[in-house]
Short mmCIF file of C-alpha atoms and ligand atoms in Angstrom, two decimals:
data_model
loop_
_atom_site.label_atom_id
_atom_site.label_comp_id
_atom_site.label_asym_id
_atom_site.label_seq_id
_atom_site.Cartn_x
_atom_site.Cartn_y
_atom_site.Cartn_z
CA UNK A 32 79.20 117.68 91.19
CA UNK A 33 80.87 115.80 94.03
CA UNK A 34 83.17 118.58 95.06
CA UNK A 35 82.29 122.11 95.96
CA UNK A 36 85.57 123.62 94.95
CA UNK A 37 87.10 123.23 91.56
CA UNK A 38 89.80 124.67 89.50
CA UNK A 39 88.03 125.86 86.36
CA UNK A 40 89.99 126.28 83.19
CA UNK A 41 88.42 127.34 79.95
CA UNK A 42 90.48 126.38 76.92
CA UNK A 43 94.08 127.30 77.20
CA UNK A 44 93.42 130.32 79.39
CA UNK A 45 94.24 128.95 82.79
CA UNK A 46 93.51 131.76 85.15
CA UNK A 47 95.34 132.00 88.37
CA UNK A 48 93.89 129.87 91.09
CA UNK A 49 94.84 130.37 94.71
CA UNK A 50 97.20 127.59 95.87
CA UNK A 51 94.77 126.56 98.59
CA UNK A 52 91.88 125.85 96.27
CA UNK A 53 94.26 124.18 93.85
CA UNK A 54 95.30 121.80 96.54
CA UNK A 55 91.67 120.96 97.21
CA UNK A 56 90.70 120.68 93.56
CA UNK A 57 89.84 117.22 92.44
CA UNK A 58 87.94 117.98 89.27
CA UNK A 59 89.43 120.04 86.53
CA UNK A 60 87.21 121.27 83.78
CA UNK A 61 88.03 122.10 80.20
CA UNK A 62 86.13 122.99 77.09
CA UNK A 63 87.30 121.76 73.76
CA UNK A 64 85.65 122.67 70.51
CA UNK A 65 86.79 121.18 67.23
CA UNK A 66 86.00 123.49 64.34
CA UNK A 67 87.40 124.92 61.08
CA UNK A 68 89.76 127.82 61.71
CA UNK A 69 92.28 129.93 59.85
CA UNK A 70 95.79 130.16 61.27
CA UNK A 71 99.13 131.22 59.98
CA UNK A 72 101.46 128.24 59.96
CA UNK A 73 104.31 129.43 57.76
CA UNK A 74 104.85 133.07 58.54
CA UNK A 75 103.46 136.42 57.51
CA UNK A 76 104.91 136.26 53.97
CA UNK A 77 102.34 133.57 53.21
CA UNK A 78 98.58 133.50 53.46
CA UNK A 79 96.93 131.91 56.47
CA UNK A 80 95.88 128.28 56.18
CA UNK A 81 92.39 126.82 56.56
CA UNK A 82 92.80 124.15 59.22
CA UNK A 83 90.65 122.19 61.65
CA UNK A 84 91.54 123.10 65.17
CA UNK A 85 90.71 122.64 68.82
CA UNK A 86 89.69 125.99 70.31
CA UNK A 87 90.88 127.81 67.22
CA UNK A 88 94.55 126.99 67.54
CA UNK A 89 97.04 124.49 66.16
CA UNK A 90 97.98 122.62 68.20
CA UNK A 91 94.99 122.80 70.54
CA UNK A 92 95.51 124.17 74.04
CA UNK A 93 98.00 122.44 76.32
CA UNK A 94 95.77 120.86 78.93
CA UNK A 95 97.48 120.68 82.29
CA UNK A 96 96.34 118.73 85.31
CA UNK A 97 97.76 117.17 88.41
CA UNK A 98 98.21 113.45 88.88
CA UNK A 99 95.11 111.89 90.43
CA UNK A 100 92.73 114.62 89.39
CA UNK A 101 89.56 113.97 87.47
CA UNK A 102 89.28 115.75 84.16
CA UNK A 103 85.90 116.84 82.89
CA UNK A 104 86.11 117.92 79.30
CA UNK A 105 83.08 119.25 77.50
CA UNK A 106 83.78 118.48 73.85
CA UNK A 107 81.88 120.14 71.08
CA UNK A 108 82.05 119.05 67.49
CA UNK A 109 81.71 121.96 65.02
CA UNK A 110 83.37 120.10 62.18
CA UNK A 111 81.48 119.20 59.01
CA UNK A 112 81.82 115.51 59.90
CA UNK A 113 81.59 113.20 62.88
CA UNK A 114 84.49 112.98 65.34
CA UNK A 115 85.62 112.06 68.86
CA UNK A 116 88.56 112.76 71.12
CA UNK A 117 91.02 110.06 72.09
CA UNK A 118 93.36 110.64 75.06
CA UNK A 119 96.48 108.94 73.84
CA UNK A 120 98.30 106.95 76.54
CA UNK A 121 95.98 107.77 79.43
CA UNK A 122 94.82 104.72 81.37
CA UNK A 123 91.14 105.51 81.53
CA UNK A 124 87.77 103.70 81.54
CA UNK A 125 86.98 102.20 78.16
CA UNK A 126 83.89 104.38 77.66
CA UNK A 127 86.13 107.52 77.73
CA UNK A 128 88.68 106.27 75.17
CA UNK A 129 87.09 108.10 72.23
CA UNK A 130 87.07 105.41 69.56
CA UNK A 131 83.91 105.77 67.47
CA UNK A 132 81.76 102.67 67.16
CA UNK A 133 84.02 100.77 69.55
CA UNK A 134 83.84 102.75 72.80
CA UNK A 135 81.23 105.42 72.02
CA UNK A 136 78.96 106.57 69.22
CA UNK A 137 80.70 109.20 67.07
CA UNK A 138 79.85 112.79 67.92
CA UNK A 139 77.93 114.20 64.97
CA UNK A 140 78.47 117.69 63.60
CA UNK A 141 76.90 120.05 66.09
CA UNK A 142 77.00 117.39 68.83
CA UNK A 143 78.71 117.23 72.21
CA UNK A 144 80.27 114.66 74.46
CA UNK A 145 81.36 114.87 78.07
CA UNK A 146 84.65 113.12 78.73
CA UNK A 147 85.29 112.49 82.41
CA UNK A 148 88.08 110.41 83.81
CA UNK A 149 90.79 110.35 86.40
CA UNK A 150 94.44 110.68 85.37
CA UNK A 151 96.35 108.00 87.33
CA UNK A 152 99.72 108.71 85.79
CA UNK A 153 101.89 111.79 85.61
CA UNK A 154 103.57 112.49 82.30
CA UNK A 155 103.33 113.76 78.76
CA UNK A 156 100.18 112.67 76.89
CA UNK A 157 98.22 114.01 74.00
CA UNK A 158 94.75 114.12 72.51
CA UNK A 159 93.41 113.80 69.00
CA UNK A 160 90.31 112.63 67.15
CA UNK A 161 89.91 108.95 66.35
CA UNK A 162 87.62 109.42 63.35
CA UNK A 163 88.87 109.97 59.86
CA UNK A 164 92.24 110.32 61.53
CA UNK A 165 94.40 110.94 58.49
CA UNK A 166 92.30 113.92 57.50
CA UNK A 167 91.40 115.23 60.96
CA UNK A 168 94.93 115.18 62.36
CA UNK A 169 96.39 116.13 58.98
CA UNK A 170 94.32 119.32 59.10
CA UNK A 171 95.54 120.22 62.59
CA UNK A 172 93.46 118.47 65.28
CA UNK A 173 95.77 117.52 68.16
CA UNK A 174 97.09 118.89 71.41
CA UNK A 175 99.23 118.03 74.41
CA UNK A 176 97.88 116.89 77.77
CA UNK A 177 100.36 117.28 80.62
CA UNK A 178 99.81 115.57 83.92
CA UNK A 179 102.05 117.03 86.60
CA UNK A 180 103.74 115.04 89.31
CA UNK A 181 103.65 116.46 92.84
CA UNK A 182 107.42 116.01 93.07
CA UNK A 183 108.89 116.53 89.60
CA UNK A 184 112.63 116.36 89.00
CA UNK A 185 114.23 119.77 89.18
CA UNK A 186 114.03 121.97 86.09
CA UNK A 187 113.99 125.72 85.64
CA UNK A 188 111.52 125.50 82.84
CA UNK A 189 109.01 123.00 81.53
CA UNK A 190 108.12 123.33 77.87
CA UNK A 191 106.22 121.30 75.27
CA UNK A 192 107.08 120.94 71.60
CA UNK A 193 104.18 119.44 69.65
CA UNK A 194 105.92 118.29 66.49
CA UNK A 195 103.94 117.80 63.34
CA UNK A 196 103.91 118.50 59.66
CA UNK A 197 101.50 119.67 57.00
CA UNK A 198 101.29 118.99 53.32
CA UNK A 199 100.80 122.44 51.84
CA UNK A 200 100.58 123.81 48.33
CA UNK A 201 102.16 127.10 47.19
CA UNK A 202 99.33 129.12 48.63
CA UNK A 203 99.85 127.45 52.01
CA UNK A 204 96.65 125.43 51.63
CA UNK A 205 96.46 121.91 53.06
CA UNK A 206 96.38 119.67 50.01
CA UNK A 207 93.25 117.58 49.75
CA UNK A 208 94.93 114.33 48.70
CA UNK A 209 94.05 112.43 51.88
CA UNK A 210 93.78 108.72 51.54
CA UNK A 211 96.12 108.58 48.53
CA UNK A 212 97.00 104.92 47.81
CA UNK A 213 100.69 105.78 47.40
CA UNK A 214 100.83 107.31 50.89
CA UNK A 215 98.85 104.37 52.28
CA UNK A 216 101.05 101.69 50.76
CA UNK A 217 104.39 103.45 51.46
CA UNK A 218 105.40 105.64 54.42
CA UNK A 219 102.16 107.51 54.96
CA UNK A 220 101.23 111.13 54.39
CA UNK A 221 104.54 112.80 55.15
CA UNK A 222 104.12 116.57 54.98
CA UNK A 223 106.35 119.15 53.38
CA UNK A 224 106.15 121.71 56.18
CA UNK A 225 107.37 120.68 59.61
CA UNK A 226 105.87 122.63 62.52
CA UNK A 227 106.79 123.03 66.15
CA UNK A 228 103.75 124.10 68.20
CA UNK A 229 101.89 124.84 64.98
CA UNK A 230 104.52 127.11 63.44
CA UNK A 231 107.33 126.85 61.03
CA UNK A 232 109.76 127.66 63.84
CA UNK A 233 113.04 129.52 63.58
CA UNK A 234 114.26 129.96 67.10
CA UNK A 235 113.65 128.74 70.62
CA UNK A 236 114.97 131.07 73.29
CA UNK A 237 117.38 129.70 75.87
CA UNK A 238 119.32 131.18 78.75
CA UNK A 239 122.78 130.03 79.69
CA UNK A 240 122.75 128.02 82.91
CA UNK A 241 119.15 126.96 82.91
CA UNK A 242 117.89 123.42 83.01
CA UNK A 243 115.08 122.85 80.57
CA UNK A 244 112.59 120.01 80.67
CA UNK A 245 111.41 119.59 77.13
CA UNK A 246 108.37 117.43 76.44
CA UNK A 247 108.42 116.23 72.82
CA UNK A 248 105.20 114.96 71.27
CA UNK A 249 105.09 113.57 67.74
CA UNK A 250 101.61 114.42 66.50
CA UNK A 251 102.42 114.00 62.80
CA UNK A 252 100.42 111.64 60.63
CA UNK A 253 103.47 109.77 59.38
CA UNK A 254 106.75 111.60 59.93
CA UNK A 255 109.36 109.98 62.13
CA UNK A 256 111.80 112.35 63.86
CA UNK A 257 115.32 111.86 65.06
CA UNK A 258 116.31 115.07 66.80
CA UNK A 259 119.85 116.11 67.53
CA UNK A 260 120.52 119.14 69.69
CA UNK A 261 123.87 120.39 68.50
CA UNK A 262 126.21 121.53 71.26
CA UNK A 263 123.95 119.99 73.95
CA UNK A 264 123.59 116.69 75.76
CA UNK A 265 119.94 116.01 76.37
CA UNK A 266 119.09 113.23 78.80
CA UNK A 267 115.92 111.26 78.20
CA UNK A 268 113.99 110.98 81.47
CA UNK A 269 110.63 109.66 80.25
CA UNK A 270 109.27 107.81 77.24
CA UNK A 271 105.61 107.89 76.32
CA UNK A 272 104.99 109.60 79.67
CA UNK A 273 106.70 107.06 81.85
CA UNK A 274 109.99 107.44 83.70
CA UNK A 275 113.18 105.86 82.45
CA UNK A 276 116.62 106.00 83.95
CA UNK A 277 118.08 109.26 82.65
CA UNK A 278 120.26 108.46 79.66
CA UNK A 279 122.04 110.23 76.85
CA UNK A 280 121.02 109.62 73.30
CA UNK A 281 124.01 110.36 71.05
CA UNK A 282 122.07 108.77 68.17
CA UNK A 283 119.35 111.36 68.61
CA UNK A 284 115.87 111.36 70.11
CA UNK A 285 113.73 109.08 67.94
CA UNK A 286 109.99 109.66 67.85
CA UNK A 287 107.60 107.75 65.66
CA UNK A 288 104.07 109.15 65.23
CA UNK A 289 102.22 109.06 68.56
CA UNK A 290 105.38 108.75 70.65
CA UNK A 291 106.68 111.15 73.28
CA UNK A 292 109.97 111.77 75.03
CA UNK A 293 110.78 114.04 77.94
CA UNK A 294 114.34 115.30 77.84
CA UNK A 295 116.36 117.41 80.20
CA UNK A 296 118.70 119.90 78.59
CA UNK A 297 121.30 121.86 80.50
CA UNK A 298 121.82 125.14 78.71
CA UNK A 299 125.59 125.17 78.25
CA UNK A 300 125.71 127.49 75.23
CA UNK A 301 127.43 130.89 75.37
CA UNK A 302 125.21 133.99 75.70
CA UNK A 303 123.96 135.13 72.27
CA UNK A 304 125.07 131.89 70.58
CA UNK A 305 122.86 129.77 68.34
CA UNK A 306 122.79 125.99 68.07
CA UNK A 307 120.88 123.95 65.51
CA UNK A 308 118.32 121.29 66.24
CA UNK A 309 118.41 118.90 63.31
CA UNK A 310 116.14 116.08 62.26
CA UNK A 311 118.22 113.51 60.38
CA UNK A 312 115.80 110.57 60.41
CA UNK A 313 116.01 110.56 56.65
CA UNK A 314 119.74 110.94 56.34
CA UNK A 315 119.71 112.09 52.76
CA UNK A 316 117.12 114.73 53.63
CA UNK A 317 118.27 115.90 57.04
CA UNK A 318 117.00 119.38 57.79
CA UNK A 319 117.38 122.09 60.31
CA UNK A 320 114.29 122.22 62.52
CA UNK A 321 115.12 125.35 64.48
CA UNK A 322 117.83 127.10 66.48
CA UNK A 323 118.33 127.13 70.21
CA UNK A 324 118.91 130.90 70.42
CA UNK A 325 120.68 132.08 73.55
CA UNK A 326 119.74 135.36 75.10
CA UNK A 327 122.52 137.63 76.24
CA UNK A 328 121.33 137.37 79.81
CA UNK A 329 122.60 134.46 81.89
CA UNK A 330 120.36 132.57 84.28
CA UNK A 331 123.08 130.95 86.32
CA UNK A 332 126.90 130.95 86.13
CA UNK A 333 128.16 127.43 85.89
CA UNK A 334 126.06 124.32 85.63
CA UNK A 335 123.13 123.15 87.76
CA UNK A 336 124.68 121.25 90.62
CA UNK A 337 121.99 118.61 91.15
CA UNK A 338 122.17 115.60 88.89
CA UNK A 339 119.26 115.02 86.52
CA UNK A 340 116.88 112.54 88.01
CA UNK A 341 113.98 110.59 86.53
CA UNK A 342 110.37 111.45 87.37
CA UNK A 343 108.74 109.13 89.91
CA UNK A 344 107.45 105.86 88.52
CA UNK A 345 103.74 105.70 87.75
CA UNK A 346 101.61 103.10 89.56
CA UNK A 347 101.71 100.40 86.88
CA UNK A 348 101.25 96.71 87.50
CA UNK A 349 104.37 94.65 86.80
CA UNK A 350 103.71 91.80 84.34
CA UNK A 351 104.62 88.25 85.38
CA UNK A 352 106.63 87.46 82.29
CA UNK A 353 107.41 83.85 83.17
CA UNK A 354 103.73 83.00 83.43
CA UNK A 355 102.44 85.29 80.74
CA UNK A 356 100.48 83.94 77.84
CA UNK A 357 102.11 84.84 74.55
CA UNK A 358 100.39 86.11 71.44
CA UNK A 359 101.88 86.65 68.03
CA UNK A 360 101.22 89.86 66.13
CA UNK A 361 102.52 89.87 62.56
CA UNK A 362 102.47 93.12 60.65
CA UNK A 363 102.17 92.50 56.95
CA UNK A 364 101.45 94.16 53.63
CA UNK A 365 102.53 97.42 52.02
CA UNK A 366 104.71 98.17 49.05
CA UNK A 367 107.73 95.98 48.47
CA UNK A 368 106.49 93.51 51.03
CA UNK A 369 108.83 90.63 51.84
CA UNK A 370 105.76 88.39 51.48
CA UNK A 371 105.64 89.34 47.81
CA UNK A 372 109.13 88.00 47.36
CA UNK A 373 108.25 84.70 49.05
CA UNK A 374 104.90 84.36 47.23
CA UNK A 375 104.03 82.18 44.30
CA UNK A 376 102.83 84.03 41.18
CA UNK A 377 99.26 83.15 42.11
CA UNK A 378 99.62 84.51 45.67
CA UNK A 379 101.31 87.57 44.29
CA UNK A 380 98.36 88.22 42.05
CA UNK A 381 95.99 87.92 45.03
CA UNK A 382 98.06 90.27 47.16
CA UNK A 383 98.13 92.87 44.40
CA UNK A 384 94.40 92.47 44.01
CA UNK A 385 93.83 93.00 47.75
CA UNK A 386 95.95 96.16 47.74
CA UNK A 387 94.12 97.55 44.75
CA UNK A 388 90.92 97.09 46.75
CA UNK A 389 92.40 99.27 49.53
CA UNK A 390 93.57 96.61 52.01
CA UNK A 391 97.20 97.71 52.07
CA UNK A 392 98.21 96.35 55.47
CA UNK A 393 97.41 93.43 57.75
CA UNK A 394 97.76 92.31 61.33
CA UNK A 395 97.89 88.51 61.41
CA UNK A 396 96.74 88.43 57.79
CA UNK A 397 93.60 90.46 58.56
CA UNK A 398 93.14 93.91 57.09
CA UNK A 399 90.73 95.91 59.28
CA UNK A 400 89.23 99.03 57.94
CA UNK A 401 86.06 100.84 58.82
CA UNK A 402 84.34 100.54 62.15
CA UNK A 403 83.40 97.06 63.18
CA UNK A 404 86.07 95.01 64.89
CA UNK A 405 85.64 91.55 66.23
CA UNK A 406 88.41 91.36 68.80
CA UNK A 407 91.58 89.70 67.50
CA UNK A 408 92.58 88.71 71.04
CA UNK A 409 90.60 87.91 74.16
CA UNK A 410 92.45 88.56 77.40
CA UNK A 411 91.60 87.72 80.95
CA UNK A 412 91.42 90.65 83.29
CA UNK A 413 94.35 90.73 85.67
CA UNK A 414 96.49 88.21 83.72
CA UNK A 415 99.91 88.99 82.19
CA UNK A 416 100.54 88.82 78.46
CA UNK A 417 103.41 89.13 76.08
CA UNK A 418 102.70 90.32 72.56
CA UNK A 419 105.42 89.12 70.22
CA UNK A 420 105.35 91.57 67.35
CA UNK A 421 107.08 90.97 64.06
CA UNK A 422 107.27 93.66 61.44
CA UNK A 423 107.21 91.56 58.31
CA UNK A 424 107.05 94.57 55.99
CA UNK A 425 109.49 96.90 54.25
CA UNK A 426 108.45 99.95 56.33
CA UNK A 427 108.62 101.33 59.85
CA UNK A 428 105.51 101.07 62.01
CA UNK A 429 104.79 102.76 65.36
CA UNK A 430 102.45 100.21 66.87
CA UNK A 431 100.09 101.61 69.52
CA UNK A 432 97.96 99.80 72.09
CA UNK A 433 95.04 101.46 73.80
CA UNK A 434 94.02 100.81 77.39
CA UNK A 435 97.32 99.38 78.66
CA UNK A 436 100.95 100.35 79.00
CA UNK A 437 103.53 97.69 78.19
CA UNK A 438 107.17 97.05 78.87
CA UNK A 439 109.27 96.61 75.76
CA UNK A 440 111.21 93.65 77.11
CA UNK A 441 113.32 93.27 74.01
CA UNK A 442 114.97 96.60 74.70
CA UNK A 443 117.80 96.92 77.19
CA UNK A 444 116.06 99.43 79.43
CA UNK A 445 112.73 97.63 79.14
CA UNK A 446 110.88 100.95 79.00
CA UNK A 447 107.18 101.32 79.63
CA UNK A 448 105.54 102.55 76.45
CA UNK A 449 102.21 102.84 74.75
CA UNK A 450 103.70 102.93 71.26
CA UNK A 451 106.67 101.00 69.92
CA UNK A 452 108.53 101.75 66.71
CA UNK A 453 109.49 98.71 64.67
CA UNK A 454 111.99 98.87 61.84
CA UNK A 455 111.48 96.64 58.76
CA UNK A 456 111.96 93.04 59.80
CA UNK A 457 112.30 93.93 63.50
CA UNK A 458 110.75 91.95 66.31
CA UNK A 459 109.71 93.25 69.71
CA UNK A 460 108.07 91.70 72.80
CA UNK A 461 105.60 93.75 74.77
CA UNK A 462 104.68 92.64 78.29
CA UNK A 463 101.75 93.98 80.24
CA UNK A 464 99.01 93.21 82.69
CA UNK A 465 95.52 93.22 81.19
CA UNK A 466 94.15 95.24 84.04
CA UNK A 467 91.76 97.51 82.19
CA UNK A 468 88.52 95.90 80.93
CA UNK A 469 86.98 96.69 77.58
CA UNK A 470 87.55 96.60 73.85
CA UNK A 471 90.78 98.37 72.97
CA UNK A 472 92.37 99.35 69.69
CA UNK A 473 95.70 98.06 68.46
CA UNK A 474 96.96 99.98 65.45
CA UNK A 475 99.82 101.50 63.60
CA UNK A 476 100.04 105.24 64.42
CA UNK A 477 100.97 106.10 60.84
CA UNK A 478 97.42 107.13 60.26
CA UNK A 479 97.36 106.17 56.57
CA UNK A 480 98.48 102.65 57.53
CA UNK A 481 95.84 102.45 60.21
CA UNK A 482 93.12 103.49 57.79
CA UNK A 483 94.22 101.08 55.13
CA UNK A 484 94.22 97.94 57.24
CA UNK A 485 96.76 98.02 60.07
CA UNK A 486 94.41 97.94 62.97
CA UNK A 487 92.72 95.43 65.21
CA UNK A 488 91.29 95.24 68.71
CA UNK A 489 91.65 93.21 71.84
CA UNK A 490 89.01 92.47 74.48
CA UNK A 491 89.94 92.44 78.15
CA UNK A 492 87.20 90.74 80.19
CU1 C2O B 756 96.97 108.20 69.33
CU2 C2O B 756 94.50 105.03 68.57
O1 C2O B 756 95.75 106.64 68.98
CU1 CU B 757 102.41 101.47 59.89
#
């Protein structure tokens, strides 16, 4: 439209573009079609699974762009129900945020929508529908969106692991029990089959001596991961897309639903050795996710000599914490709620009644389900805010804000994030500048919690 030369990419098939035209490209085009598909998730011994997929694959294609480019994505809905695409973590204009009834009309079956926005930040992002989320993501609709920095930290290889899980029956069919009250009121729809890039994975090939940048995306409905790379010392260099001081995580890389981490791993294993990657978030049910499987060939003798460095910082506005207005955000509800213990018998009866009616969770005592949201907070454009979040429930919640990126000022490194994981009883303070006008969602990224009450919105004007 505005530029004569473009890099054109259809789906995942990025064909080679001459470096010159790439340098001049400002608009990058993609096509994304959401439709039923059949893919093999669990290996050839089992039947293929009927899923819903972007461009026929689970996860959808990895969309790659360069920082500052404009993405133009022609989205087609070939699902049997309405949908949208949300670009998780990207700071974009409100009309492109993909929340049905809040930022755009839902795209009906057979319909299309043109998403077009600039990507101001380099990092690891992802996309997924924002309609009927538990079912649509639970059937396989999600994919990674990587925005490349012009001067990335050194790595020999840059890989993405989209982590997720499925709840499958013995014939490898996705079970239809979406929206089950037990999942909603407890820890969400945790699947029984964990996938890495849409596969029950066994091995990930490594070469001694290489430095690997691994972008981890948790696209699961409800599963929280804590990954340990046995025999290796990954350094976290970015969280939710944004740079952090490189640091080791002996306790493991923790990812709640919606969250990302970029880690650098120096391949120090012996040729032909294997090392387990374990998820021990649920200690009693720790499992072996896959093996780092070393080839016999060696990439480099001895270690990489340059120290791991962080990516460049993204152009975020620094909140003025001393002057910020503070808002409280209390997460409530769910099974075994502390509020139940504090309640009088009469209140307890009311709470039970409310949960039976489907309002399992609350933000500031309000359970929001369905589509219409009067904003819970009104924020002045350009001003700084601190959200003081208290998880007054018996469960973990990865709380996600659309439209802004916040500093978690209650954590030592004060990382920039778009999603923060709160343990039962935990408090966190999130500081940000309300620099992006519009109505934005606030919700738990355990999709069954979101759909049974744990969502709200804020208006920046
Ligand atoms: Cu990942 Cu409201 O979304
Ligand atoms: Cu939650």
